[in-house]
Coordinates of C-alpha atoms and ligand atoms in Angstrom, one line a residue:
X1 CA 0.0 0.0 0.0
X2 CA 1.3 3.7 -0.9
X3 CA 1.9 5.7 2.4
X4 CA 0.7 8.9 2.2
X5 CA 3.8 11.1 3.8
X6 CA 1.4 14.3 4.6
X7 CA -1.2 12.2 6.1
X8 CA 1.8 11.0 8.2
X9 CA 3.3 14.1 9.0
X10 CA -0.1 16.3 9.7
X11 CA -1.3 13.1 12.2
X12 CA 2.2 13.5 13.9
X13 CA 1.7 16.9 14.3
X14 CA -2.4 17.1 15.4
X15 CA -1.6 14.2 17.6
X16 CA 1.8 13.4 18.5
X17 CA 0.8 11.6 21.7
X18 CA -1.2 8.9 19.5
X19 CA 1.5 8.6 16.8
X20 CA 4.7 8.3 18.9
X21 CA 2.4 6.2 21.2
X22 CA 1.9 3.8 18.2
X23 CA 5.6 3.7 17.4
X24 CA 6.7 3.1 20.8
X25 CA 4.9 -0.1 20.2
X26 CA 7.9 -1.3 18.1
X27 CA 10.6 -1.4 21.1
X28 CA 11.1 -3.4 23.7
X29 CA 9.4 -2.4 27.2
X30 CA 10.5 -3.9 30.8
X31 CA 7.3 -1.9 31.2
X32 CA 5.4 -0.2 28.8
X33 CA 4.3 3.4 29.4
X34 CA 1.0 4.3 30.0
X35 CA 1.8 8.2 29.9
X36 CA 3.3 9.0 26.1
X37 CA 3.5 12.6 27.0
X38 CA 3.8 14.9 30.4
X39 CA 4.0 18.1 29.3
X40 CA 3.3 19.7 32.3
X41 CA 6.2 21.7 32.6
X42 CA 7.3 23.2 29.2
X43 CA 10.4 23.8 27.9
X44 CA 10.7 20.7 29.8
X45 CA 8.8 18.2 28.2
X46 CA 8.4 14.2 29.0
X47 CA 8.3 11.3 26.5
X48 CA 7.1 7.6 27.8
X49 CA 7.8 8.9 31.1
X50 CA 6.5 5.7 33.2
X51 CA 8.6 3.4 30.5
X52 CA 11.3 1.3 31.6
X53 CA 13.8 -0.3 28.9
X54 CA 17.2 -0.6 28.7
X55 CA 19.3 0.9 25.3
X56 CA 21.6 -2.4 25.3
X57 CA 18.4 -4.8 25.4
X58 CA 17.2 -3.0 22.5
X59 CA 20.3 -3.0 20.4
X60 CA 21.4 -6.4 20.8
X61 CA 19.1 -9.0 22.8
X62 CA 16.4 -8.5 21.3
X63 CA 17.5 -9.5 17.7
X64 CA 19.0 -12.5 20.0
X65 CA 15.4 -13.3 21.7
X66 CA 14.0 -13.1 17.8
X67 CA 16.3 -15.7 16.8
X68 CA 18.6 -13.2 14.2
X69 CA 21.7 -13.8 16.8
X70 CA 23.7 -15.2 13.9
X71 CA 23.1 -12.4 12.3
X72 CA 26.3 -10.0 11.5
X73 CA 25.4 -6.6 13.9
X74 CA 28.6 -5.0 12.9
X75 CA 31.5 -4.8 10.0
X76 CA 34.3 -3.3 10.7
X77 CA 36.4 -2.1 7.6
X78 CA 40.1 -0.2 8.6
X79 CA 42.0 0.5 5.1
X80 CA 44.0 2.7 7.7
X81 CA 45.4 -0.9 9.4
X82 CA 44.5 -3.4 7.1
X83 CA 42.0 -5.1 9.5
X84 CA 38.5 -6.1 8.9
X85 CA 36.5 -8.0 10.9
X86 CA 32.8 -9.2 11.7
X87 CA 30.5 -9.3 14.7
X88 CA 27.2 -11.6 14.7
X89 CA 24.2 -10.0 16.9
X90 CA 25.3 -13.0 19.4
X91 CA 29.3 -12.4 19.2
X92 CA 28.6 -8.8 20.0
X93 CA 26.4 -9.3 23.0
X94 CA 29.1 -11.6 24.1
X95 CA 31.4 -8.7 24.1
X96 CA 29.6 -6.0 25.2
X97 CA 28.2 -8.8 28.6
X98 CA 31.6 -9.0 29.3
X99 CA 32.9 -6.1 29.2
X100 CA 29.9 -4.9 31.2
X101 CA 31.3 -6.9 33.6
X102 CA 34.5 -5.5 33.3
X103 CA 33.3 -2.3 34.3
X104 CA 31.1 -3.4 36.9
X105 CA 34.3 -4.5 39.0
X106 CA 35.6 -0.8 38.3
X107 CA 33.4 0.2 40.6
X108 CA 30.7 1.7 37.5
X109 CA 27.3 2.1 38.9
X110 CA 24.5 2.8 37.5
X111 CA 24.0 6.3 36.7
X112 CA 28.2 6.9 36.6
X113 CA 29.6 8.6 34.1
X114 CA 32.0 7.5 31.5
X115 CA 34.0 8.9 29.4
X116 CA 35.0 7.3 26.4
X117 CA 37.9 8.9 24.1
X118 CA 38.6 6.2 21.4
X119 CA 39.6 5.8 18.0
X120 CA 37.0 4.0 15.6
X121 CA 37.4 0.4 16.3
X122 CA 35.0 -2.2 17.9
X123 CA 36.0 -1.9 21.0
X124 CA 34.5 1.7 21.1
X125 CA 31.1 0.2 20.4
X126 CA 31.1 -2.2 22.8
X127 CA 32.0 0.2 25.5
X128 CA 29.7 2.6 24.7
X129 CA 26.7 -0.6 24.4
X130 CA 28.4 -1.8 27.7
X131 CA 27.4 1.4 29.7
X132 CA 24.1 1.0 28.2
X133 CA 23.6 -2.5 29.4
X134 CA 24.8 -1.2 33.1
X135 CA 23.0 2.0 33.1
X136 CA 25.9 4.0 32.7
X137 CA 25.7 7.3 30.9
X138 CA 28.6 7.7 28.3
X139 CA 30.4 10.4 27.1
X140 CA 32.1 10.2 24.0
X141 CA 34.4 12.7 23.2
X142 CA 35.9 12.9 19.5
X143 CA 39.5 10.5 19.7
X144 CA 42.6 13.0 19.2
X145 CA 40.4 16.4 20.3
X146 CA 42.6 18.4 22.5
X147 CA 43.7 17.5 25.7
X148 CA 41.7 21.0 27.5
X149 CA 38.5 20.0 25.6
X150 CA 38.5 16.5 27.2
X151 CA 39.4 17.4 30.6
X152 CA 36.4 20.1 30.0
X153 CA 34.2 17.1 29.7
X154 CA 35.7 15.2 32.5
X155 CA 35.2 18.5 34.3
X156 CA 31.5 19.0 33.5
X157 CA 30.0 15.5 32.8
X158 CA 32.0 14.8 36.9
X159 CA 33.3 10.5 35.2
X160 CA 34.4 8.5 37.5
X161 CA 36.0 6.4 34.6
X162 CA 38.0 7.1 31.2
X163 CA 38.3 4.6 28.4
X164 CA 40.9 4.7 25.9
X165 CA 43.3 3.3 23.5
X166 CA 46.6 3.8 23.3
X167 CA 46.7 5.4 19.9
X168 CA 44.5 6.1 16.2
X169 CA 45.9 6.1 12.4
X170 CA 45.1 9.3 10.4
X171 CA 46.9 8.7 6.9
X172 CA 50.5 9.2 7.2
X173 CA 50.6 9.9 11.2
X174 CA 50.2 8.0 14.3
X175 CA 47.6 9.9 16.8
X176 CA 49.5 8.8 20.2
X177 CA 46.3 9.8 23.0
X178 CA 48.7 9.2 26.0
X179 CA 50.5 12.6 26.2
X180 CA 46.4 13.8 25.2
X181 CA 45.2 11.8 28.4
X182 CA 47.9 12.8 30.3
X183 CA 47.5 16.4 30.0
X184 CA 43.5 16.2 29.9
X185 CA 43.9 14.3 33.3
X186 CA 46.1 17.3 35.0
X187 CA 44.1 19.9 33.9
X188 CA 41.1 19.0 34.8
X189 CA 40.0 19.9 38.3
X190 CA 37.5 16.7 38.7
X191 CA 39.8 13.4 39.2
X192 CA 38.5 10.8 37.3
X193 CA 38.7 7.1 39.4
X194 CA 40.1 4.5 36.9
X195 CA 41.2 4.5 33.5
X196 CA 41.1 1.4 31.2
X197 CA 43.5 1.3 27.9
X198 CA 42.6 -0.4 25.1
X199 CA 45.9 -1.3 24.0
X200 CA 46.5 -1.1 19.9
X201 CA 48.7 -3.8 17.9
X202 CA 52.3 -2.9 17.7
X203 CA 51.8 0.7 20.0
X204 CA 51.8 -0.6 23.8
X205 CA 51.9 2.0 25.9
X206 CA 52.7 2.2 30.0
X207 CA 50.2 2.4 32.4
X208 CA 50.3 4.0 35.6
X209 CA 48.5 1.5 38.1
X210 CA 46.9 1.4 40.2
X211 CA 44.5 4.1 38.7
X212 CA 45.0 2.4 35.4
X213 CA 44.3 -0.9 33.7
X214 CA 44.9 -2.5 30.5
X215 CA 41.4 -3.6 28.7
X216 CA 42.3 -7.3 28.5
X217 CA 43.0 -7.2 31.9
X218 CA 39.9 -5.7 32.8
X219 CA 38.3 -8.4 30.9
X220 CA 40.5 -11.0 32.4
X221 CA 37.9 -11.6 35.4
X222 CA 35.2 -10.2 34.1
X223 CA 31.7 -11.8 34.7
X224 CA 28.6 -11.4 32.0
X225 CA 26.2 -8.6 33.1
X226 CA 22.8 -8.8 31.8
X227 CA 20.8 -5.5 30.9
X228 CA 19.2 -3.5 33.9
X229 CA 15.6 -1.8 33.9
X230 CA 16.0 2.1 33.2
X231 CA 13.7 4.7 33.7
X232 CA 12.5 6.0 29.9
X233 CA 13.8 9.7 30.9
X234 CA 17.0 8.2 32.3
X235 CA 19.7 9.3 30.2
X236 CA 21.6 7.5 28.1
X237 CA 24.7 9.9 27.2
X238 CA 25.9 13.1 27.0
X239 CA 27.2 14.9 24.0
X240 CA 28.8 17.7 24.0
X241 CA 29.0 20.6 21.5
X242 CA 31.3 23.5 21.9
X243 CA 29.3 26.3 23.2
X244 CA 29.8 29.6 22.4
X245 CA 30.9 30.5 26.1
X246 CA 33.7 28.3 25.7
X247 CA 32.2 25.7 28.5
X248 CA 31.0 23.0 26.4
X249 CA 27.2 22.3 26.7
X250 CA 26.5 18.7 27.3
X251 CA 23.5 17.9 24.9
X252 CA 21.7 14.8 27.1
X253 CA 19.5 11.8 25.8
X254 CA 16.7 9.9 27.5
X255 CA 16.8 6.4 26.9
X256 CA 13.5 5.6 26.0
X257 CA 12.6 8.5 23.1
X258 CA 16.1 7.5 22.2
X259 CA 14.8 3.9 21.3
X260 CA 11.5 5.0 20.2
X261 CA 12.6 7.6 17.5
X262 CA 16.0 6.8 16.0
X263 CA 14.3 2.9 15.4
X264 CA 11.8 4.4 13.6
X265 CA 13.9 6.8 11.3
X266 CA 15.9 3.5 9.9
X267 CA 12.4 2.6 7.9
X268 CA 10.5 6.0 7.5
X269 CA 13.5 8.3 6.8
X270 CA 16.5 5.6 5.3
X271 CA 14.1 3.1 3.9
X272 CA 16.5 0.3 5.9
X273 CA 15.1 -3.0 6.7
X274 CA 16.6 -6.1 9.1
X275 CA 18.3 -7.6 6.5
X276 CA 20.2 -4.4 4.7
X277 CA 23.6 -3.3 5.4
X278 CA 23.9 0.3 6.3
X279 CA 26.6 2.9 6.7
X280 CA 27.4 5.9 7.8
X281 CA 30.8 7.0 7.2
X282 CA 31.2 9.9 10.6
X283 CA 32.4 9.3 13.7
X284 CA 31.6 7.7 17.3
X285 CA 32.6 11.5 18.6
X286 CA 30.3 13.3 16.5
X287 CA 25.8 12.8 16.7
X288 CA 25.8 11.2 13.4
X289 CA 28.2 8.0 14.7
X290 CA 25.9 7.9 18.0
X291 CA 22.6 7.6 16.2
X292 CA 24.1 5.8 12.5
X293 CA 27.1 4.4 13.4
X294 CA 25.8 2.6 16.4
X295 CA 22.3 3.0 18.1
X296 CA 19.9 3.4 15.3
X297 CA 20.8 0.7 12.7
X298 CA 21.4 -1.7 16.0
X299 CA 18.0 -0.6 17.0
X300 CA 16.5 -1.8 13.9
X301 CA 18.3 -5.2 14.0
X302 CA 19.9 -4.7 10.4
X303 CA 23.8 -4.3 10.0
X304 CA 26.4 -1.4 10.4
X305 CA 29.7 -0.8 9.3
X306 CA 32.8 0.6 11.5
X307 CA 35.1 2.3 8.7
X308 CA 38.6 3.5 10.0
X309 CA 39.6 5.8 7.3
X310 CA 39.0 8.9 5.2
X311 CA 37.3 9.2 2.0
X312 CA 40.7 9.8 0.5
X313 CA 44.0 9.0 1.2
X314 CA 43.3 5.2 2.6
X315 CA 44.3 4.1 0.4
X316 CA 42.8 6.3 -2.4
X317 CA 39.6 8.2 -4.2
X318 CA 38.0 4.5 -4.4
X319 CA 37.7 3.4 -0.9
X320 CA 34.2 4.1 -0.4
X321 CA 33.2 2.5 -3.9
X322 CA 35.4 -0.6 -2.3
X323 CA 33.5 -1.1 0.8
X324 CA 29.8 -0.5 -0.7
X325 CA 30.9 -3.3 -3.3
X326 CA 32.7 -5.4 -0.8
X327 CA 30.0 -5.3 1.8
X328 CA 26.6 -4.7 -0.6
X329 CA 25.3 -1.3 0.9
X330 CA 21.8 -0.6 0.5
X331 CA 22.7 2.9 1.7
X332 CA 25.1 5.3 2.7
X333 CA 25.1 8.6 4.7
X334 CA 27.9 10.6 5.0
X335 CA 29.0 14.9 5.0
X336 CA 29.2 16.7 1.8
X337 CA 32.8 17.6 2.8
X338 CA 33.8 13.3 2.0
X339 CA 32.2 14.0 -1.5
X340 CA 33.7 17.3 -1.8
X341 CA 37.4 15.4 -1.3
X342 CA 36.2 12.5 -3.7
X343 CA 35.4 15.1 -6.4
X344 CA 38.7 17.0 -5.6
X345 CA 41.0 13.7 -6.2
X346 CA 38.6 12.2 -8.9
X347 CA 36.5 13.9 -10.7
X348 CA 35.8 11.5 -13.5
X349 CA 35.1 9.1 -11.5
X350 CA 37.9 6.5 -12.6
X351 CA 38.1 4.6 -9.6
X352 CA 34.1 4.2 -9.5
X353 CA 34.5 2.1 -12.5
X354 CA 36.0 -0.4 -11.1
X355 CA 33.5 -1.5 -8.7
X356 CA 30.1 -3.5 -8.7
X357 CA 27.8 -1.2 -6.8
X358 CA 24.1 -3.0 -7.7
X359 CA 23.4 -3.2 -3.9
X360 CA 23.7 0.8 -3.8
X361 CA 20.3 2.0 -3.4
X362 CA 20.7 6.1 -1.8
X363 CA 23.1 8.5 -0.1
X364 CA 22.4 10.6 2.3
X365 CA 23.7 13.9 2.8
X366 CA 24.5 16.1 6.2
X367 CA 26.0 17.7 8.6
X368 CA 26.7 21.3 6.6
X369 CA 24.8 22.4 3.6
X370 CA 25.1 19.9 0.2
X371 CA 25.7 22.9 -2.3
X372 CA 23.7 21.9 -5.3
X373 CA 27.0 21.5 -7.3
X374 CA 28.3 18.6 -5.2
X375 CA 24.7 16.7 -5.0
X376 CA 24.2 16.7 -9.0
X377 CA 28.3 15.4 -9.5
X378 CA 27.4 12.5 -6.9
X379 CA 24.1 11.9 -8.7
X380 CA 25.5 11.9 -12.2
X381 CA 28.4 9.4 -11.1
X382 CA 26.0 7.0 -8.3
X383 CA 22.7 7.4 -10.4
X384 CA 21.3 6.6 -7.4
X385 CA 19.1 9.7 -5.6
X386 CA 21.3 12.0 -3.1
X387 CA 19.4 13.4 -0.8
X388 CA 20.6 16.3 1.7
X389 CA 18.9 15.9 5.2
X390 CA 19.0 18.9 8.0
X391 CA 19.8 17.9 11.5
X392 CA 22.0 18.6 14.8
X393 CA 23.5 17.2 18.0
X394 CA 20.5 18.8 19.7
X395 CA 17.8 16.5 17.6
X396 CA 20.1 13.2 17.1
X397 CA 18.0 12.4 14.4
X398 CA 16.6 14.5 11.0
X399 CA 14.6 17.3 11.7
X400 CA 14.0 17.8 7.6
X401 CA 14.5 14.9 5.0
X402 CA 13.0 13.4 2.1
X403 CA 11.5 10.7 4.0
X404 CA 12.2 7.8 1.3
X405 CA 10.8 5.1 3.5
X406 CA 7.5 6.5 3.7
X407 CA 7.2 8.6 0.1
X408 CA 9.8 9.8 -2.0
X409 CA 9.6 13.6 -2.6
X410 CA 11.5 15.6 -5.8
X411 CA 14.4 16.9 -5.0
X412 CA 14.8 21.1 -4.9
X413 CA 18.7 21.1 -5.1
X414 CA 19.7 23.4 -2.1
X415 CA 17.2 22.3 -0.3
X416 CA 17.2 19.9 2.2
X417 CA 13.7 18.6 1.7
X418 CA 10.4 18.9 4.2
X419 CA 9.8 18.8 7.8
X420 CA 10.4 15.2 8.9
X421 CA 6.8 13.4 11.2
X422 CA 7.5 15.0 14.6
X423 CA 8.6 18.3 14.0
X424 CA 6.6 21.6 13.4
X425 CA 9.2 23.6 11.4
X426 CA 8.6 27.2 11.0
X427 CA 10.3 30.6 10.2
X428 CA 10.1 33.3 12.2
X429 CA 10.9 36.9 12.1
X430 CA 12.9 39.3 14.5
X431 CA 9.1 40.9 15.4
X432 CA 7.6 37.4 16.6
X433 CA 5.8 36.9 13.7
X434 CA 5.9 33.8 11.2
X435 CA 7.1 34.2 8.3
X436 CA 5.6 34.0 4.8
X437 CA 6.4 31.4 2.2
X438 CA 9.7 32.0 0.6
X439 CA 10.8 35.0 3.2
X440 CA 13.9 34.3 5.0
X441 CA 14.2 34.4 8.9
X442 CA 14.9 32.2 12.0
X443 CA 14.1 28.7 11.5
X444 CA 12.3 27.1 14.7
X445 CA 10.7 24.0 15.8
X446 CA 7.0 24.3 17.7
X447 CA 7.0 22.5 20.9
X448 CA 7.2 20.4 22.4
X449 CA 10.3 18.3 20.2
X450 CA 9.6 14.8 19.3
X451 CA 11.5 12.2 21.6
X452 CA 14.8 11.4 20.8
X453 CA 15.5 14.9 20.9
X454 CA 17.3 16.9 24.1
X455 CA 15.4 17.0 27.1
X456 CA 17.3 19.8 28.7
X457 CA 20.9 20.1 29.2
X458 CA 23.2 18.1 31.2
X459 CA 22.9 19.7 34.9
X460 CA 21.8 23.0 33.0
X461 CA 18.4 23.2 32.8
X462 CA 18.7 27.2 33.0
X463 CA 20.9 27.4 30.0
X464 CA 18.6 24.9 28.5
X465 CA 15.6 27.2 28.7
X466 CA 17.4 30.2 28.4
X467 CA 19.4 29.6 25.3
X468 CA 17.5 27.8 23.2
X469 CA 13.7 28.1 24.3
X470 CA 13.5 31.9 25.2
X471 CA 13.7 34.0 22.1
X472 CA 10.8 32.6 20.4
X473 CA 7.9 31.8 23.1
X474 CA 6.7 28.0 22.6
X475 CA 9.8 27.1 19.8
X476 CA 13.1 26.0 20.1
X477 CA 15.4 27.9 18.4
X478 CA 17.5 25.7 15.7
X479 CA 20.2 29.0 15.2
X480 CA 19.8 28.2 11.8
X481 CA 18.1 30.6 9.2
X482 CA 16.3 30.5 6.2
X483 CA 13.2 29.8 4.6
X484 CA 10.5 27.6 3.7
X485 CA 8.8 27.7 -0.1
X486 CA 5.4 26.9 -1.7
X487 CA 5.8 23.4 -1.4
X488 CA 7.0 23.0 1.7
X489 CA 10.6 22.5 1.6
X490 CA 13.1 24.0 4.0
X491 CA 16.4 26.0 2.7
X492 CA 18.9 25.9 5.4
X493 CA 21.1 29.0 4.7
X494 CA 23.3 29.8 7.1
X495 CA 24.1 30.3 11.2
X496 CA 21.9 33.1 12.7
X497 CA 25.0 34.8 13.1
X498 CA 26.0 34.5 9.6
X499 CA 24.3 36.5 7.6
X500 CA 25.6 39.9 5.9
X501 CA 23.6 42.4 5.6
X502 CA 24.2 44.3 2.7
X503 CA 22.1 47.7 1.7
X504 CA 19.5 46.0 3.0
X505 CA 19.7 43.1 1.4
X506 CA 20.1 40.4 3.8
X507 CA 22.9 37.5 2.9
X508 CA 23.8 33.9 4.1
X509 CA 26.7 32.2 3.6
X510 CA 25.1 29.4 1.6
X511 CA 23.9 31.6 -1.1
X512 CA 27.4 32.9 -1.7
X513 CA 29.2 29.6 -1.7
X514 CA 26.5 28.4 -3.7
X515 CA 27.7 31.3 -6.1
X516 CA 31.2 30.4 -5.8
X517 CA 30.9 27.0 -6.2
X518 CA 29.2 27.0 -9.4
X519 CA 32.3 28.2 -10.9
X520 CA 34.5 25.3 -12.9
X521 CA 37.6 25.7 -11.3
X522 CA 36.0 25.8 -7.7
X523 CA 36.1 22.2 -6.5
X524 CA 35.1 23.0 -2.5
Ligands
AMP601 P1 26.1 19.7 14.7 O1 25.2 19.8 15.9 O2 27.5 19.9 15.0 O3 25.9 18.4 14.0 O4 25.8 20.8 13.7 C1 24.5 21.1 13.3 C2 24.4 22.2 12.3 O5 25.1 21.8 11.1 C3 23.0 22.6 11.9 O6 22.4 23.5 12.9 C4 23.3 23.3 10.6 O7 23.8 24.6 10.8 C5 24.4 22.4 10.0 N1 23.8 21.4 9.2 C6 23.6 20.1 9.4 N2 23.0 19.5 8.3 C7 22.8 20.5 7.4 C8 22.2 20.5 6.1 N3 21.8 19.4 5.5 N4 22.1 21.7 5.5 C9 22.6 22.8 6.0 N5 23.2 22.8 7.3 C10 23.3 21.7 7.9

């Protein structure tokens, strides 16, 4: 049956309580909620609040429990190291049990907070899962950032436990995180309990015990943990973005609108099912790794790859053709900056050539603004639609996409499509007042925000309200501006506090790239 996307969308909006109530349907309760939405209290807002689940249990067991445990969960692909390897739904839960264990006899409670600064490789899945299955909030914080941002984090988020590796490849260097940790664990005023090191093949480094211990160590008398029952508004993690302040602002999840949304988004937004492959080419230390590396496709039950290298460089232009050949993709989503790179090293698309891509159903575009220029290069060379979504930490998940799951829309090229279910975008002017179609202004979202999104912020409330849900009475502010046309679709244009004004003529950023970038020579 054809699914009608504004049917969707306007039942989503008139009654969100029904429709998210329906979805929640699709996870897996300790104890189902009986109260979809408390909204009591606005900005502070309450999704499944008399839930309980557990984040772990949905991402692994209960694939296990619906007898897909032989199932591969996870690929990882390194062209950086040479390594590959693959993880069944059952191998991984083996992993992630015992390593679970491994923290419990740390001394991790429930609750704790862990900070997790990691290169990408499987091990930095299954402790982030592991503190899921423990009730653990993690914090990732990008591998390689600067030693005063992570002891920032280990400053705000207050961990009681680091987890590391000793090292991560970037093409032609060797990323050593000791002297990072090191420094990141003297500057920062909170002291963190224990540390466990994940040492890397061929780059052992010392540890300092008794504070710090070795990850096969930790393992060495570890015992399996199962999952524990969590509150639904019991968080998850904490991300944090830099804030403008310079103290970072720790963006929280709630487990169970966690669960709830970013499931659904595999079908509705991705058009994934259980038995595709899936890939999104970020980072664990950015939002898009938390939700697409990890959590969502996991959530679904399908698999996900772990790729340790650059779009270029590791070896070449035609590593991303390799892998979606090598591991038949159904779909990838990745920045426009990757295709950007591609373009810059090959722009005849040599190395695509050599490569079997029939699995290769869509890409997906985010994270900055897909100049038209860039989409209709990928289109011509993948003839496969490319399709430019809007989101942010904030959100975890799209706030505007074409929803290909549900019904494919045209693409505007510059645009990044409509309003995904859940979210009442609008644009507003400086006066208060909405703006009309096509007229640029402040883009916001009417509350309350669908779950999955940020409840408030971690041990901030104040700054929660104050930052993002003051300006505009009754809408978060995205700090994003542009406009939304006749049909519908949203042009993302710039930061708030990008725009030129020019004899009155007001100017984004993305209008004058887009201007630039048209040019022949101008590759990014
Ligand atoms: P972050 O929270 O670091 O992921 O950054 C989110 C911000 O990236 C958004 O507020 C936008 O400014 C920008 N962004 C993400 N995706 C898009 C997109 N598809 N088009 C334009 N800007 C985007």
């Amino acid at each position: 049956m054809k699914k009608d996307l504004s049917a969707i969308y306007n039942q989503s909006i008139e009654n969100p309580e029904e429709f998210w109530g329906k979805v929640a349907d699709d996870v897996f309760w300790f104890k189902k909620p009986t109260k979809i939405l408390n909204n009591s209290k606005p900005p502070f807002y309450k999704w499944f609040e008399d839930g309980t689940t557990n984040t772990c249990y949905n991402a692994l067991d209960l694939h296990i429990d619906n007898g897909k445990g032989e199932k591969t969960a996870l690929i990882y692909d390194s062209p950086i190291t040479g390594n590959k390897a693959k993880f069944t739904y059952n191998q991984l839960k083996d992993k992630v049990s015992k390593f679970a264990g491994a923290l419990d006899n740390q001394g991790v409670k429930k609750g704790d907070r862990v900070i997790i600064y990691m290169p990408m490789i499987p091990e930095a899945v299954i402790a982030m899962l592991a503190c899921g299955r423990i009730g653990a909030i993690h914090s990732v914080v990008f591998g390689g950032f600067a030693s005063n941002e992570l002891a920032s984090r280990i400053d705000d988020s207050q961990a009681n436990l680091l987890i590391t590796a000793s090292c991560g490849f970037e093409p032609g260097r060797t990323v050593e995180y000791r002297p990072l940790v090191d420094e990141a664990l003297k500057l920062a005023k909170h002291k963190i309990k224990k540390l466990i090191l994940f040492q890397r093949k061929d780059h052992e480094v010392k540890l300092n015990s008794p504070l710090e211990i070795s990850w096969d160590e930790a393992l060495s008398n570890a015992k399996d943990k199962d999952c524990v029952e969590m509150g639904a508004n019991e968080y998850a993690y904490i991300l944090y973005t830099s804030g403008t302040t310079g103290v970072p602002k720790g963006i929280v999840r709630d487990i169970g609108g966690h669960i709830v949304a970013l499931k659904w988004t595999m079908k509705n937004i991705y058009n994934i099912n259980e038995d595709d492959v899936w890939w999104s080419a970020s980072d664990i230390g950015w939002i898009v790794g938390h939700s697409y590396i990890v959590y969502a496709p996991l959530f679904k039950g399908c698999t996900t790859v772990l790729f340790e290298g650059k779009p270029v460089g590791t070896p070449d232009a035609g590593v991303f053709w390799r892998v979606i050949s090598e591991h038949k993709i159904k779909s990838l989503f990745t920045a426009p900056t990757a295709f950007r790179a591609i373009k810059k090293e090959d722009p005849d698309g040599k190395f695509f050539s050599k490569y079997d891509l029939s699995s290769f159903e869509s890409l997906f575009l985010a994270g900055e603004r897909a100049d038209p220029d860039t989409i209709k290069w990928a289109e011509n060379l993948l003839n496969v639609p490319v399709i430019d979504h809007w989101w942010q930490t904030e959100t975890s998940w799209a706030i505007s996409s074409n929803c290909t799951g549900i019904e494919m829309q045209k693409t505007k090229y510059g645009s990044a499509c409509k309003a995904v279910p859940g979210y009442d975008v609008k644009i507003i002017k400086p006066d208060q007042t909405i703006a009309k179609p096509n007229e640029m202004g402040d883009i916001v979202v009417k509350l309350p925000l669908p779950p999955g999104t940020f409840p408030t912020l971690w041990n901030a409330d104040k700054r929660y309200e104050e930052n993002y849900m003051s300006n505009y009475k009754g809408y978060y502010q995205t700090y994003d501006a542009g406009h939304i046309d006749d049909d519908g679709y949203i042009w993302i244009m710039s930061r708030t506090d990008d725009i030129i004004n020019v004899a009155g003529h007001r100017l984004s950023t993305g209008a004058i790239e887009e201007v630039l970038s048209e040019h022949q020579s101008v590759a990014e």
